[in-house]
Structure formats: structure tokens, C-alpha cells
Amino acid sequence: MTDTMPTRLRSGIIGAGFIGGVHAHAVRAAGGRLTRIADVTPESAITAARTLGAEAAAASAEELIASNEVDVVHICTPNATHATLAMLAIQHGKAVICEKPLATTATDAEAVAKAARES
């Protein structure tokens, strides 16, 4: 994250299913802003942005992670995608909130944890 972090954390949610909605509610309840949402397709992300109250849709998870409008990435996708998305977000200097499990193997979970510690 940048040295000039905004007063209200800006969250992006990847995955607009049930648990993505839970995270959207949690972001607002904590006083944060839901700035981006990405889903399976750009079209479903647009619908989810309207439904969940995000400021904008992202065309892909990668676009959301790279956005300068996102400080915290919430990963609410199928389990097999968690480690890859978490690593990408960490590489972009983002804080990560990941639904359980963090990864589908202990090796991948250890790699994500190590990357987070070192970032």
C-alpha cells in the first residue's frame, strides 16, 4: 500500500456470489469504500456493482488488483483461485482478505504467507 493511504480504505471484491455480498456489507459496516468489484464476466461484474453498491465494475480480477482505486483486495472466488490471486495482489502491494482456505495445498499457503510477511 502507498505511503499516502486514504482515510477510508478502498476495497475491491473479486467474486460476487453470496460471500462477496457478505464482504460488501462488511466493508461498509467498517466504514470503508467498495470501489471495485470483479466477477466471472465483465457483464456480471457490472450487475454485481449495481447490486452490491460498488462504485465501479472491473473487467477482470487482474484489472481490479492493478487499480489505483483499491487498497484492500477481498478474494471471494472458488478455492482453487485463492493462492494465485492473493500472490498477485501482494505483488501489487495490496492488503489481502481471503476467504478460507487461503490455498488448496500447504505449500501454496506457505508461499502466500511468506510473500505477505516479506511485503
Tab-separated table of C-alpha atoms in Angstrom, residues 39-90:
chain	number	residue	atom	x	y	z
A	39	ASP	CA	-16.816	-11.332	-11.274
A	40	VAL	CA	-16.755	-14.200	-13.752
A	41	THR	CA	-17.524	-11.903	-16.693
A	42	PRO	CA	-17.365	-8.139	-17.159
A	43	GLU	CA	-21.154	-8.139	-17.595
A	44	SER	CA	-21.777	-9.950	-14.312
A	45	ALA	CA	-19.359	-7.531	-12.613
A	46	ILE	CA	-21.458	-4.594	-13.847
A	47	THR	CA	-24.603	-6.203	-12.455
A	48	ALA	CA	-22.844	-7.004	-9.171
A	49	ALA	CA	-21.531	-3.446	-8.866
A	50	ARG	CA	-25.103	-2.174	-9.048
A	51	THR	CA	-26.485	-4.844	-6.713
A	52	LEU	CA	-23.725	-4.664	-4.086
A	53	GLY	CA	-23.174	-0.909	-4.224
A	54	ALA	CA	-19.671	-0.819	-5.676
A	55	GLU	CA	-18.506	2.410	-7.264
A	56	ALA	CA	-17.447	0.584	-10.439
A	57	ALA	CA	-17.015	-2.813	-12.024
A	58	ALA	CA	-13.652	-4.220	-13.065
A	59	ALA	CA	-13.373	-6.208	-16.274
A	60	SER	CA	-11.225	-8.849	-14.548
A	61	ALA	CA	-9.611	-9.805	-11.271
A	62	GLU	CA	-6.290	-8.635	-12.656
A	63	GLU	CA	-7.708	-5.217	-13.523
A	64	LEU	CA	-9.178	-4.875	-10.033
A	65	ILE	CA	-5.877	-5.820	-8.395
A	66	ALA	CA	-3.936	-3.328	-10.530
A	67	SER	CA	-6.382	-0.490	-9.832
A	68	ASN	CA	-5.039	2.541	-8.005
A	69	GLU	CA	-8.539	2.836	-6.502
A	70	VAL	CA	-8.145	-0.364	-4.437
A	71	ASP	CA	-6.142	-0.656	-1.206
A	72	VAL	CA	-7.561	-3.986	0.023
A	73	VAL	CA	-8.402	-6.963	-2.194
A	74	HIS	CA	-11.118	-9.327	-0.931
A	75	ILE	CA	-10.822	-12.736	-2.560
A	76	CYS	CA	-14.238	-14.417	-2.626
A	77	THR	CA	-13.692	-16.821	-5.502
A	78	PRO	CA	-13.532	-20.627	-5.758
A	79	ASN	CA	-10.847	-22.164	-3.536
A	80	ALA	CA	-8.535	-23.175	-6.391
A	81	THR	CA	-8.017	-19.493	-7.337
A	82	HIS	CA	-7.217	-18.125	-3.869
A	83	ALA	CA	-3.427	-18.542	-3.786
A	84	THR	CA	-2.832	-17.194	-7.285
A	85	LEU	CA	-4.996	-14.119	-6.726
A	86	ALA	CA	-3.521	-13.491	-3.272
A	87	MET	CA	0.028	-13.648	-4.641
A	88	LEU	CA	-0.844	-11.251	-7.457
A	89	ALA	CA	-2.436	-8.800	-5.020
A	90	ILE	CA	0.580	-8.972	-2.694
